Amino acid sequence: MTHSAPPALPEGLHIDTLAVRAAVPRSQYGENSEALYLTTGYVQPSAQASAARFAGQEEGYTYGRSGNPTVSSLELRLAALEGTQACMATSSGMSSIMLMLFSLLKAGDHVVFSQSMFGSTIKLIGSEFARFGVESTVVPQTDLAAWKAAVRPSTKLLFAETPTNPLTDVCDIAALAEIAHSAGALLAVDNCFATPALQRPMVFGADIIMHSGTKYLDGQGRVMAGALCASEELVKGKFLPVMKNTGMVLSPFNAWVVLKGLETLGIRMEAQSARALALAQWLEQHPQVARVYYPGLPSHPQHALAMAQQSGKGGALLSFDVKASSAEEGRARAFHVLDSLQVLSLCTNLGDTKGLLTHPASTSHGKLSEAQRQAAGMGQGMVRFAVGLEHFDDVKADLLRGLDTLKTL
Ligand SMILES: *Cc1c(COP(=O)(O)O)cnc(C)c1O
C-alpha cells in the first residue's frame, strides 16, 4: 500500500535528494537509515480504528499482505524518482507484470506488445493470459505503423520495453503514448534497463512504469523485487485491491535492500553508462568484432532517439557479434570469449556492479527457433555484456583473453 502521511520534506526537492531522502517518517527512535520493519501483523490502537482501517475509511497498517512501512518507503522513493503519484512494489519484476495484467484486463480484452520484450513477458501475455481469453498482438519494436495497425476497439494496453535486451532496440515512448491514448488504451513501459536515473517514461506520456527491482534498482545482484509506478487512481483503485487478494507482496527485507540501492542508483548508472560507452567504442574497433549494439554509439539505428529519451546516455548494457563465417563458428567463437574470462562473470543476470556476460542464443533466448532468432537479428555469435564497475583496463584485458586468441582457433 502507499503510505498516506507525506514524508516530512519540503516541496520541490531534486531527484538526487529524493533518492536518498524520500521515505515514511522516522520512528520515535530517530533512526537515520530507514528502519527494516519485519512484522506481519500490526497492533491496532482501538477496535474502532481497526474497523475503520478494514473498511478503508482510515489509513493504517493492518496485515503484511496489504502493507508494510519499509515497503512503503521503497514505494515513495521510487515514485519520487519516476515522477509518478504512486507506486506499488511486488515480489519480482514478473509479478508486477502479473499484477498489472490481472488488474486491468478481462477476457476479450486485447494487448499490443513488442516482439523484443523480455522472454517471460512474452510468454505471460501470449500464452498464460491467452488461456483466460486475453488476446494479444506482437509487433516489431521500432515499427510505429505496426503498433498503430495492431490497435483494435478492444485494445486496453500497449506494453513496451526500451531499450531491449540483448539488441538494445529503442522505441519512441511519446509516439506510443499517443497511439495508446487515441485508442483509449494505456501505455505501460518496462523501464528496467534505463531506470529513472536515465529515462522517466512518465515525462513522455506513459501511464504505467514497470520495474524489475532485481536489476539496477538493487544494483548489486542481491534480491528479487518488482514495482508498478502510476497515478494514485491506478495504484489505489486498480492494483491495491487485486494485490490484497493475490499476495505477490514484496518482503520487507527485499524492500529495504532495494530502498538502499536506490540511494546510489544515479551515480551507478552514470558510472556504468560511461564505462559501457568506452567499451562499446573500443569493441567497435576490434578486428574480431563484427558489430556492436549500444544506444550510445552513433552507429546505433535509434541513436538520436535514445539520446533524447535517456538523458544523453546509452545505459549499461551492450551486445556484440564476434566475426564468424557460419552460425556454428559464431557459437564456438562466442563460447571461446566467454570461457576465457578470468575476472568478469558468465552469468545470466544483469544490473549488477559486477560485469556479467551471457550468450543470449543459448540461454535467455535459447527456446526460440534458429529462424525466430535470425528474424530478430540475434545470432549465435552474439555476446551480451551487462557492464559493471570494474576498471576499464581490467575489463579490456579480460575480453582480450578470448578476442585476441580467436585468430588461432
Ligand atoms: C529481469 C527482467 C524482468 C523480470 O524481472 P524479475 O525480477 O526477474 O521477475 C522483466 N523485464 C526485464 C526487461 C527484465 O530484464
CSV table of C-alpha atoms and ligand atoms in Angstrom, one decimal:
chain,number,residue,atom,x,y,z
A,1,MET,CA,0.0,0.0,0.0
A,2,THR,CA,1.1,3.6,-0.4
A,3,HIS,CA,1.6,5.5,2.8
A,4,SER,CA,-0.8,8.4,3.2
A,5,ALA,CA,1.3,10.6,5.6
A,6,PRO,CA,3.6,12.7,3.4
A,7,PRO,CA,7.3,12.5,4.3
A,8,ALA,CA,8.3,15.5,6.4
A,9,LEU,CA,10.3,17.0,3.5
A,10,PRO,CA,9.9,20.4,1.8
A,11,GLU,CA,8.4,20.6,-1.7
A,12,GLY,CA,10.4,20.8,-4.8
A,13,LEU,CA,13.5,18.8,-3.9
A,14,HIS,CA,15.7,17.5,-6.7
A,15,ILE,CA,15.6,13.8,-7.7
A,16,ASP,CA,19.2,13.2,-6.3
A,17,THR,CA,17.9,14.4,-2.9
A,18,LEU,CA,14.7,12.4,-3.1
A,19,ALA,CA,16.7,9.3,-4.0
A,20,VAL,CA,18.3,9.3,-0.5
A,21,ARG,CA,15.6,11.1,1.5
A,22,ALA,CA,12.1,10.0,0.3
A,23,ALA,CA,10.7,7.6,2.9
A,24,VAL,CA,8.0,7.2,5.5
A,25,PRO,CA,8.5,9.4,8.6
A,26,ARG,CA,11.2,8.3,11.1
A,27,SER,CA,10.0,6.2,14.1
A,28,GLN,CA,10.2,7.7,17.6
A,29,TYR,CA,13.8,6.4,17.8
A,30,GLY,CA,15.1,8.8,15.3
A,31,GLU,CA,16.9,6.3,13.1
A,32,ASN,CA,18.9,7.9,10.3
A,33,SER,CA,18.9,4.9,8.0
A,34,GLU,CA,15.4,3.8,7.3
A,35,ALA,CA,14.1,1.1,9.6
A,36,LEU,CA,13.5,-2.5,8.5
A,37,TYR,CA,10.1,-3.5,9.9
A,38,LEU,CA,9.9,-7.2,10.0
A,39,THR,CA,6.3,-7.8,11.1
A,40,THR,CA,3.3,-9.5,9.6
A,41,GLY,CA,0.7,-8.1,11.9
A,42,TYR,CA,0.1,-4.6,13.4
A,43,VAL,CA,-1.4,-3.8,16.8
A,44,GLN,CA,-4.5,-1.7,16.4
A,45,PRO,CA,-5.0,1.4,18.5
A,46,SER,CA,-8.6,0.6,19.1
A,47,ALA,CA,-11.4,-1.7,17.8
A,48,GLN,CA,-13.0,1.4,16.3
A,49,ALA,CA,-9.8,2.3,14.4
A,50,SER,CA,-9.3,-1.3,13.4
A,51,ALA,CA,-12.8,-1.3,11.9
A,52,ALA,CA,-12.2,2.0,10.1
A,53,ARG,CA,-8.9,0.7,8.6
A,54,PHE,CA,-10.5,-2.5,7.4
A,55,ALA,CA,-13.4,-0.5,5.9
A,56,GLY,CA,-10.8,1.6,4.0
A,57,GLN,CA,-12.0,4.8,5.8
A,58,GLU,CA,-8.8,5.4,7.7
A,59,GLU,CA,-5.1,4.9,6.7
A,60,GLY,CA,-3.1,2.5,8.8
A,61,TYR,CA,-1.4,-0.9,8.5
A,62,THR,CA,-3.4,-4.0,9.2
A,63,TYR,CA,-1.6,-7.0,7.8
A,64,GLY,CA,1.6,-7.8,5.8
A,65,ARG,CA,-0.2,-8.6,2.6
A,66,SER,CA,-1.8,-5.2,2.4
A,67,GLY,CA,1.2,-3.0,3.5
A,68,ASN,CA,4.4,-2.6,5.4
A,69,PRO,CA,6.2,0.7,6.3
A,70,THR,CA,9.6,-0.5,4.8
A,71,VAL,CA,7.8,-1.4,1.6
A,72,SER,CA,6.0,2.0,1.7
A,73,SER,CA,9.4,3.8,1.9
A,74,LEU,CA,10.5,2.0,-1.2
A,75,GLU,CA,7.3,2.9,-3.0
A,76,LEU,CA,7.5,6.5,-2.0
A,77,ARG,CA,11.1,6.8,-3.1
A,78,LEU,CA,10.6,5.0,-6.5
A,79,ALA,CA,7.5,7.1,-7.2
A,80,ALA,CA,9.5,10.2,-6.5
A,81,LEU,CA,12.3,9.1,-8.9
A,82,GLU,CA,9.8,8.2,-11.7
A,83,GLY,CA,7.8,11.3,-11.1
A,84,THR,CA,4.5,9.4,-10.6
A,85,GLN,CA,1.9,10.0,-7.9
A,86,ALA,CA,2.2,6.5,-6.5
A,87,CYS,CA,3.9,3.1,-6.7
A,88,MET,CA,3.2,-0.5,-5.7
A,89,ALA,CA,6.1,-2.8,-5.0
A,90,THR,CA,5.8,-6.5,-5.8
A,91,SER,CA,7.8,-9.7,-5.2
A,92,SER,CA,9.6,-9.7,-8.6
A,93,GLY,CA,9.5,-8.0,-12.0
A,94,MET,CA,7.3,-10.7,-13.4
A,95,SER,CA,4.8,-10.4,-10.5
A,96,SER,CA,4.5,-6.7,-11.2
A,97,ILE,CA,3.5,-7.5,-14.8
A,98,MET,CA,1.2,-10.2,-13.5
A,99,LEU,CA,-0.4,-7.6,-11.1
A,100,MET,CA,-0.8,-5.1,-13.9
A,101,LEU,CA,-2.5,-7.5,-16.3
A,102,PHE,CA,-4.7,-9.0,-13.6
A,103,SER,CA,-5.8,-5.6,-12.5
A,104,LEU,CA,-6.6,-4.1,-15.9
A,105,LEU,CA,-7.8,-6.9,-18.2
A,106,LYS,CA,-10.6,-9.3,-18.6
A,107,ALA,CA,-11.5,-12.0,-21.3
A,108,GLY,CA,-11.9,-10.4,-24.7
A,109,ASP,CA,-9.5,-7.5,-24.0
A,110,HIS,CA,-6.5,-7.0,-26.3
A,111,VAL,CA,-2.9,-6.1,-25.6
A,112,VAL,CA,-0.3,-4.9,-28.1
A,113,PHE,CA,3.4,-5.6,-27.2
A,114,SER,CA,6.8,-5.7,-28.7
A,115,GLN,CA,8.4,-8.9,-30.0
A,116,SER,CA,11.7,-7.9,-28.4
A,117,MET,CA,10.4,-7.8,-24.9
A,118,PHE,CA,11.7,-9.9,-22.0
A,119,GLY,CA,11.1,-13.6,-22.8
A,120,SER,CA,8.9,-14.3,-19.8
A,121,THR,CA,6.8,-11.2,-20.5
A,122,ILE,CA,6.0,-12.6,-24.0
A,123,LYS,CA,5.1,-16.0,-22.5
A,124,LEU,CA,3.0,-14.5,-19.7
A,125,ILE,CA,0.9,-12.4,-22.1
A,126,GLY,CA,0.9,-14.5,-25.2
A,127,SER,CA,0.5,-17.9,-23.5
A,128,GLU,CA,-0.7,-17.7,-19.9
A,129,PHE,CA,-3.2,-14.9,-20.2
A,130,ALA,CA,-4.3,-16.2,-23.6
A,131,ARG,CA,-5.7,-19.2,-21.7
A,132,PHE,CA,-8.1,-16.8,-20.0
A,133,GLY,CA,-9.2,-15.2,-23.2
A,134,VAL,CA,-6.9,-12.2,-23.2
A,135,GLU,CA,-5.9,-11.5,-26.8
A,136,SER,CA,-2.6,-10.0,-27.9
A,137,THR,CA,-0.7,-8.9,-31.0
A,138,VAL,CA,3.1,-8.9,-31.1
A,139,VAL,CA,4.7,-6.2,-33.2
A,140,PRO,CA,8.3,-5.2,-34.2
A,141,GLN,CA,9.8,-2.9,-31.5
A,142,THR,CA,10.6,0.1,-33.7
A,143,ASP,CA,7.8,-0.1,-36.3
A,144,LEU,CA,5.3,2.6,-35.2
A,145,ALA,CA,3.0,1.8,-38.1
A,146,ALA,CA,2.8,-1.8,-37.0
A,147,TRP,CA,1.9,-0.7,-33.4
A,148,LYS,CA,-0.8,1.6,-34.8
A,149,ALA,CA,-2.2,-1.0,-37.2
A,150,ALA,CA,-2.4,-3.6,-34.3
A,151,VAL,CA,-4.8,-1.5,-32.2
A,152,ARG,CA,-8.4,-2.7,-32.1
A,153,PRO,CA,-11.5,-1.4,-30.3
A,154,SER,CA,-10.9,-3.9,-27.6
A,155,THR,CA,-7.2,-2.8,-27.1
A,156,LYS,CA,-6.7,-1.8,-23.4
A,157,LEU,CA,-2.9,-1.8,-23.1
A,158,LEU,CA,0.2,-1.2,-25.1
A,159,PHE,CA,3.3,-2.6,-23.4
A,160,ALA,CA,6.9,-1.7,-24.5
A,161,GLU,CA,10.4,-2.2,-23.1
A,162,THR,CA,13.1,0.3,-24.1
A,163,PRO,CA,15.9,-0.3,-24.6
A,164,THR,CA,15.5,-4.0,-25.1
A,165,ASN,CA,17.7,-7.0,-24.3
A,166,PRO,CA,20.0,-8.0,-25.9
A,167,LEU,CA,19.7,-5.9,-29.1
A,168,THR,CA,19.2,-2.6,-27.3
A,169,ASP,CA,16.4,-1.5,-29.7
A,170,VAL,CA,14.9,1.8,-28.6
A,171,CYS,CA,11.2,2.7,-29.2
A,172,ASP,CA,9.6,6.1,-29.2
A,173,ILE,CA,7.7,6.4,-25.9
A,174,ALA,CA,5.9,9.7,-26.8
A,175,ALA,CA,4.7,8.2,-30.1
A,176,LEU,CA,3.5,5.0,-28.5
A,177,ALA,CA,1.7,7.1,-25.8
A,178,GLU,CA,-0.2,9.0,-28.5
A,179,ILE,CA,-1.2,5.8,-30.3
A,180,ALA,CA,-2.4,4.3,-27.0
A,181,HIS,CA,-4.3,7.3,-25.8
A,182,SER,CA,-6.0,8.0,-29.1
A,183,ALA,CA,-7.4,4.4,-28.8
A,184,GLY,CA,-8.5,4.9,-25.2
A,185,ALA,CA,-5.8,2.5,-24.1
A,186,LEU,CA,-3.0,2.8,-21.5
A,187,LEU,CA,0.8,2.7,-22.3
A,188,ALA,CA,3.0,0.7,-19.9
A,189,VAL,CA,6.8,0.8,-20.2
A,190,ASP,CA,9.2,-1.7,-18.8
A,191,ASN,CA,11.9,0.8,-17.6
A,192,CYS,CA,14.3,-1.9,-16.3
A,193,PHE,CA,17.3,-1.1,-18.5
A,194,ALA,CA,17.4,2.7,-18.5
A,195,THR,CA,16.0,3.2,-14.9
A,196,PRO,CA,14.6,6.6,-13.8
A,197,ALA,CA,18.2,7.7,-13.4
A,198,LEU,CA,18.3,8.0,-17.3
A,199,GLN,CA,14.7,7.8,-18.5
A,200,ARG,CA,11.4,8.8,-17.0
A,201,PRO,CA,8.7,7.4,-19.2
A,202,MET,CA,6.0,9.5,-17.5
A,203,VAL,CA,7.5,12.6,-19.0
A,204,PHE,CA,6.8,11.2,-22.4
A,205,GLY,CA,3.2,10.2,-21.6
A,206,ALA,CA,3.5,6.7,-20.3
A,207,ASP,CA,0.7,5.7,-17.8
A,208,ILE,CA,2.4,2.8,-16.0
A,209,ILE,CA,6.1,2.3,-15.4
A,210,MET,CA,7.0,-1.3,-14.6
A,211,HIS,CA,10.3,-2.3,-12.9
A,212,SER,CA,12.3,-5.4,-12.2
A,213,GLY,CA,13.9,-4.1,-9.0
A,214,THR,CA,16.1,-7.2,-9.2
A,215,LYS,CA,18.2,-5.4,-11.8
A,216,TYR,CA,19.7,-1.9,-11.5
A,217,LEU,CA,17.4,-0.7,-8.7
A,218,ASP,CA,19.0,-3.1,-6.2
A,219,GLY,CA,22.1,-2.9,-8.4
A,220,GLN,CA,24.2,-5.4,-6.6
A,221,GLY,CA,22.6,-8.7,-7.6
A,222,ARG,CA,21.2,-9.5,-4.1
A,223,VAL,CA,17.4,-9.7,-4.1
A,224,MET,CA,14.3,-10.0,-6.3
A,225,ALA,CA,11.8,-7.2,-6.4
A,226,GLY,CA,9.4,-5.5,-8.8
A,227,ALA,CA,7.2,-2.4,-8.9
A,228,LEU,CA,4.5,-0.5,-10.8
A,229,CYS,CA,4.6,3.3,-10.8
A,230,ALA,CA,1.5,5.1,-11.9
A,231,SER,CA,-1.3,7.5,-10.9
A,232,GLU,CA,-2.9,7.2,-7.4
A,233,GLU,CA,-6.1,6.3,-9.2
A,234,LEU,CA,-4.5,3.2,-10.8
A,235,VAL,CA,-2.4,2.2,-7.8
A,236,LYS,CA,-5.0,2.6,-5.2
A,237,GLY,CA,-8.1,1.9,-7.3
A,238,LYS,CA,-6.8,-0.9,-9.5
A,239,PHE,CA,-3.6,-2.5,-8.2
A,240,LEU,CA,-4.1,-2.4,-4.5
A,241,PRO,CA,-7.4,-4.3,-4.4
A,242,VAL,CA,-6.0,-7.1,-6.6
A,243,MET,CA,-2.8,-7.2,-4.6
A,244,LYS,CA,-4.7,-7.7,-1.3
A,245,ASN,CA,-6.4,-10.8,-2.8
A,246,THR,CA,-3.4,-12.3,-4.7
A,247,GLY,CA,-0.5,-11.7,-2.4
A,248,MET,CA,2.6,-11.2,-4.6
A,249,VAL,CA,3.9,-8.8,-2.0
A,250,LEU,CA,7.5,-7.7,-1.7
A,251,SER,CA,9.2,-8.9,1.5
A,252,PRO,CA,10.2,-6.1,3.8
A,253,PHE,CA,13.8,-7.2,3.8
A,254,ASN,CA,14.0,-7.2,0.0
A,255,ALA,CA,12.3,-3.8,0.0
A,256,TRP,CA,14.9,-2.4,2.4
A,257,VAL,CA,17.7,-3.7,0.3
A,258,VAL,CA,16.3,-2.1,-2.9
A,259,LEU,CA,15.5,1.1,-0.9
A,260,LYS,CA,19.2,1.4,0.0
A,261,GLY,CA,20.1,0.5,-3.6
A,262,LEU,CA,18.1,3.5,-4.9
A,263,GLU,CA,20.4,5.8,-2.9
A,264,THR,CA,23.3,5.1,-5.3
A,265,LEU,CA,21.2,4.4,-8.5
A,266,GLY,CA,22.1,7.8,-10.1
A,267,ILE,CA,25.8,7.6,-9.6
A,268,ARG,CA,25.9,3.9,-10.5
A,269,MET,CA,24.0,4.4,-13.8
A,270,GLU,CA,26.2,7.3,-14.7
A,271,ALA,CA,29.4,5.4,-14.0
A,272,GLN,CA,28.3,2.2,-15.6
A,273,SER,CA,27.0,4.0,-18.7
A,274,ALA,CA,30.3,5.8,-19.0
A,275,ARG,CA,32.2,2.5,-18.8
A,276,ALA,CA,29.8,0.9,-21.3
A,277,LEU,CA,30.2,3.7,-23.8
A,278,ALA,CA,34.0,3.5,-23.6
A,279,LEU,CA,33.9,-0.3,-24.0
A,280,ALA,CA,31.4,-0.1,-26.9
A,281,GLN,CA,33.7,2.4,-28.7
A,282,TRP,CA,36.7,0.1,-28.1
A,283,LEU,CA,34.9,-3.1,-29.1
A,284,GLU,CA,33.7,-1.4,-32.3
A,285,GLN,CA,37.3,-1.0,-33.4
A,286,HIS,CA,38.4,-4.6,-32.5
A,287,PRO,CA,39.2,-6.7,-35.6
A,288,GLN,CA,37.4,-9.8,-34.3
A,289,VAL,CA,34.2,-7.9,-33.6
A,290,ALA,CA,31.6,-7.7,-36.4
A,291,ARG,CA,29.1,-5.4,-34.8
A,292,VAL,CA,28.4,-3.6,-31.5
A,293,TYR,CA,24.8,-2.9,-30.3
A,294,TYR,CA,24.8,0.1,-27.9
A,295,PRO,CA,22.4,3.1,-28.0
A,296,GLY,CA,25.2,5.5,-27.1
A,297,LEU,CA,27.1,4.8,-30.4
A,298,PRO,CA,26.3,6.9,-33.4
A,299,SER,CA,26.1,3.7,-35.4
A,300,HIS,CA,23.0,2.6,-33.4
A,301,PRO,CA,19.9,2.9,-35.6
A,302,GLN,CA,17.9,4.8,-32.9
A,303,HIS,CA,20.9,6.7,-31.5
A,304,ALA,CA,19.3,10.2,-31.7
A,305,LEU,CA,16.0,9.0,-30.2
A,306,ALA,CA,17.9,7.2,-27.4
A,307,MET,CA,19.9,10.2,-26.5
A,308,ALA,CA,16.8,12.4,-26.3
A,309,GLN,CA,14.9,9.8,-24.2
A,310,GLN,CA,17.7,8.6,-22.0
A,311,SER,CA,19.3,11.9,-20.8
A,312,GLY,CA,22.1,11.6,-23.4
A,313,LYS,CA,23.3,8.3,-22.0
A,314,GLY,CA,23.3,4.8,-23.5
A,315,GLY,CA,22.8,2.7,-20.3
A,316,ALA,CA,25.0,-0.1,-19.0
A,317,LEU,CA,24.0,-2.9,-21.4
A,318,LEU,CA,25.7,-3.7,-24.7
A,319,SER,CA,26.0,-6.6,-27.0
A,320,PHE,CA,28.5,-7.5,-29.7
A,321,ASP,CA,28.8,-10.1,-32.5
A,322,VAL,CA,32.1,-11.9,-33.0
A,323,LYS,CA,33.2,-12.3,-36.6
A,324,ALA,CA,32.3,-15.7,-38.0
A,325,SER,CA,31.5,-17.3,-41.3
A,326,SER,CA,28.7,-19.6,-40.0
A,327,ALA,CA,26.3,-20.0,-37.1
A,328,GLU,CA,28.3,-22.9,-35.8
A,329,GLU,CA,31.6,-21.0,-36.0
A,330,GLY,CA,29.9,-18.0,-34.3
A,331,ARG,CA,28.7,-20.1,-31.4
A,332,ALA,CA,32.2,-21.6,-30.9
A,333,ARG,CA,33.8,-18.2,-31.1
A,334,ALA,CA,31.4,-16.6,-28.7
A,335,PHE,CA,31.8,-19.5,-26.3
A,336,HIS,CA,35.6,-19.1,-26.5
A,337,VAL,CA,35.4,-15.4,-25.5
A,338,LEU,CA,33.1,-16.3,-22.5
A,339,ASP,CA,35.2,-19.3,-21.4
A,340,SER,CA,38.4,-17.2,-21.5
A,341,LEU,CA,37.1,-14.8,-18.8
A,342,GLN,CA,39.0,-14.7,-15.6
A,343,VAL,CA,37.5,-11.6,-13.9
A,344,LEU,CA,34.1,-10.9,-15.4
A,345,SER,CA,31.2,-13.3,-14.6
A,346,LEU,CA,29.5,-15.7,-17.0
A,347,CYS,CA,26.0,-15.1,-15.5
A,348,THR,CA,22.5,-14.6,-17.0
A,349,ASN,CA,21.6,-11.8,-14.6
A,350,LEU,CA,22.2,-8.1,-15.3
A,351,GLY,CA,22.1,-4.8,-13.4
A,352,ASP,CA,24.9,-5.7,-11.1
A,353,THR,CA,28.1,-3.8,-10.1
A,354,LYS,CA,29.9,-6.9,-11.3
A,355,GLY,CA,30.2,-7.1,-15.1
A,356,LEU,CA,28.2,-10.0,-16.4
A,357,LEU,CA,28.3,-11.7,-19.8
A,358,THR,CA,26.0,-14.2,-21.4
A,359,HIS,CA,25.3,-15.9,-24.7
A,360,PRO,CA,21.7,-15.0,-25.5
A,361,ALA,CA,21.2,-17.6,-28.3
A,362,SER,CA,21.8,-20.5,-25.9
A,363,THR,CA,20.3,-19.0,-22.6
A,364,SER,CA,17.7,-16.2,-22.4
A,365,HIS,CA,16.7,-16.7,-26.0
A,366,GLY,CA,17.5,-20.4,-26.3
A,367,LYS,CA,13.9,-21.6,-26.6
A,368,LEU,CA,13.4,-19.6,-29.8
A,369,SER,CA,13.9,-21.5,-33.1
A,370,GLU,CA,17.0,-20.6,-35.1
A,371,ALA,CA,14.7,-19.0,-37.6
A,372,GLN,CA,13.0,-16.8,-34.9
A,373,ARG,CA,16.4,-15.7,-33.7
A,374,GLN,CA,17.6,-14.9,-37.2
A,375,ALA,CA,14.4,-12.9,-37.8
A,376,ALA,CA,15.1,-11.0,-34.5
A,377,GLY,CA,18.7,-10.4,-35.6
A,378,MET,CA,20.1,-12.4,-32.8
A,379,GLY,CA,22.9,-14.7,-34.0
A,380,GLN,CA,25.0,-17.4,-32.4
A,381,GLY,CA,28.0,-15.2,-32.4
A,382,MET,CA,26.4,-12.6,-30.1
A,383,VAL,CA,27.7,-11.9,-26.6
A,384,ARG,CA,25.7,-9.7,-24.2
A,385,PHE,CA,27.6,-7.6,-21.7
A,386,ALA,CA,26.0,-6.0,-18.7
A,387,VAL,CA,28.8,-3.6,-17.8
A,388,GLY,CA,29.6,-3.3,-14.1
A,389,LEU,CA,32.0,-1.1,-12.2
A,390,GLU,CA,35.3,-2.9,-12.8
A,391,HIS,CA,38.2,-0.7,-14.1
A,392,PHE,CA,38.2,-0.3,-17.9
A,393,ASP,CA,41.7,-1.7,-18.3
A,394,ASP,CA,40.9,-4.8,-16.4
A,395,VAL,CA,37.7,-5.4,-18.4
A,396,LYS,CA,39.5,-4.8,-21.7
A,397,ALA,CA,42.2,-7.3,-20.7
A,398,ASP,CA,39.6,-9.9,-19.7
A,399,LEU,CA,37.8,-9.6,-23.0
A,400,LEU,CA,41.1,-9.7,-25.0
A,401,ARG,CA,42.0,-13.1,-23.4
A,402,GLY,CA,39.3,-14.5,-25.7
A,403,LEU,CA,39.1,-12.0,-28.5
A,404,ASP,CA,42.8,-12.0,-29.3
A,405,THR,CA,43.1,-15.8,-29.3
A,406,LEU,CA,40.1,-16.1,-31.8
A,407,LYS,CA,42.6,-15.8,-34.6
A,408,THR,CA,44.3,-19.0,-33.6
A,409,LEU,CA,41.0,-21.1,-33.2
B,1,LIG,C1,14.5,-9.4,-15.4
B,1,LIG,C2,13.5,-8.7,-16.2
B,1,LIG,C3,12.2,-8.8,-15.9
B,1,LIG,C4,11.6,-9.8,-14.9
B,1,LIG,O1,12.0,-9.4,-13.6
B,1,LIG,P1,12.3,-10.5,-12.4
B,1,LIG,O2,12.6,-9.6,-11.3
B,1,LIG,O3,13.4,-11.4,-12.9
B,1,LIG,O4,11.0,-11.2,-12.3
B,1,LIG,C5,11.3,-8.1,-16.7
B,1,LIG,N1,11.7,-7.2,-17.7
B,1,LIG,C6,13.0,-7.1,-17.9
B,1,LIG,C7,13.4,-6.1,-19.0
B,1,LIG,C8,14.0,-7.8,-17.2
B,1,LIG,O5,15.3,-7.7,-17.5
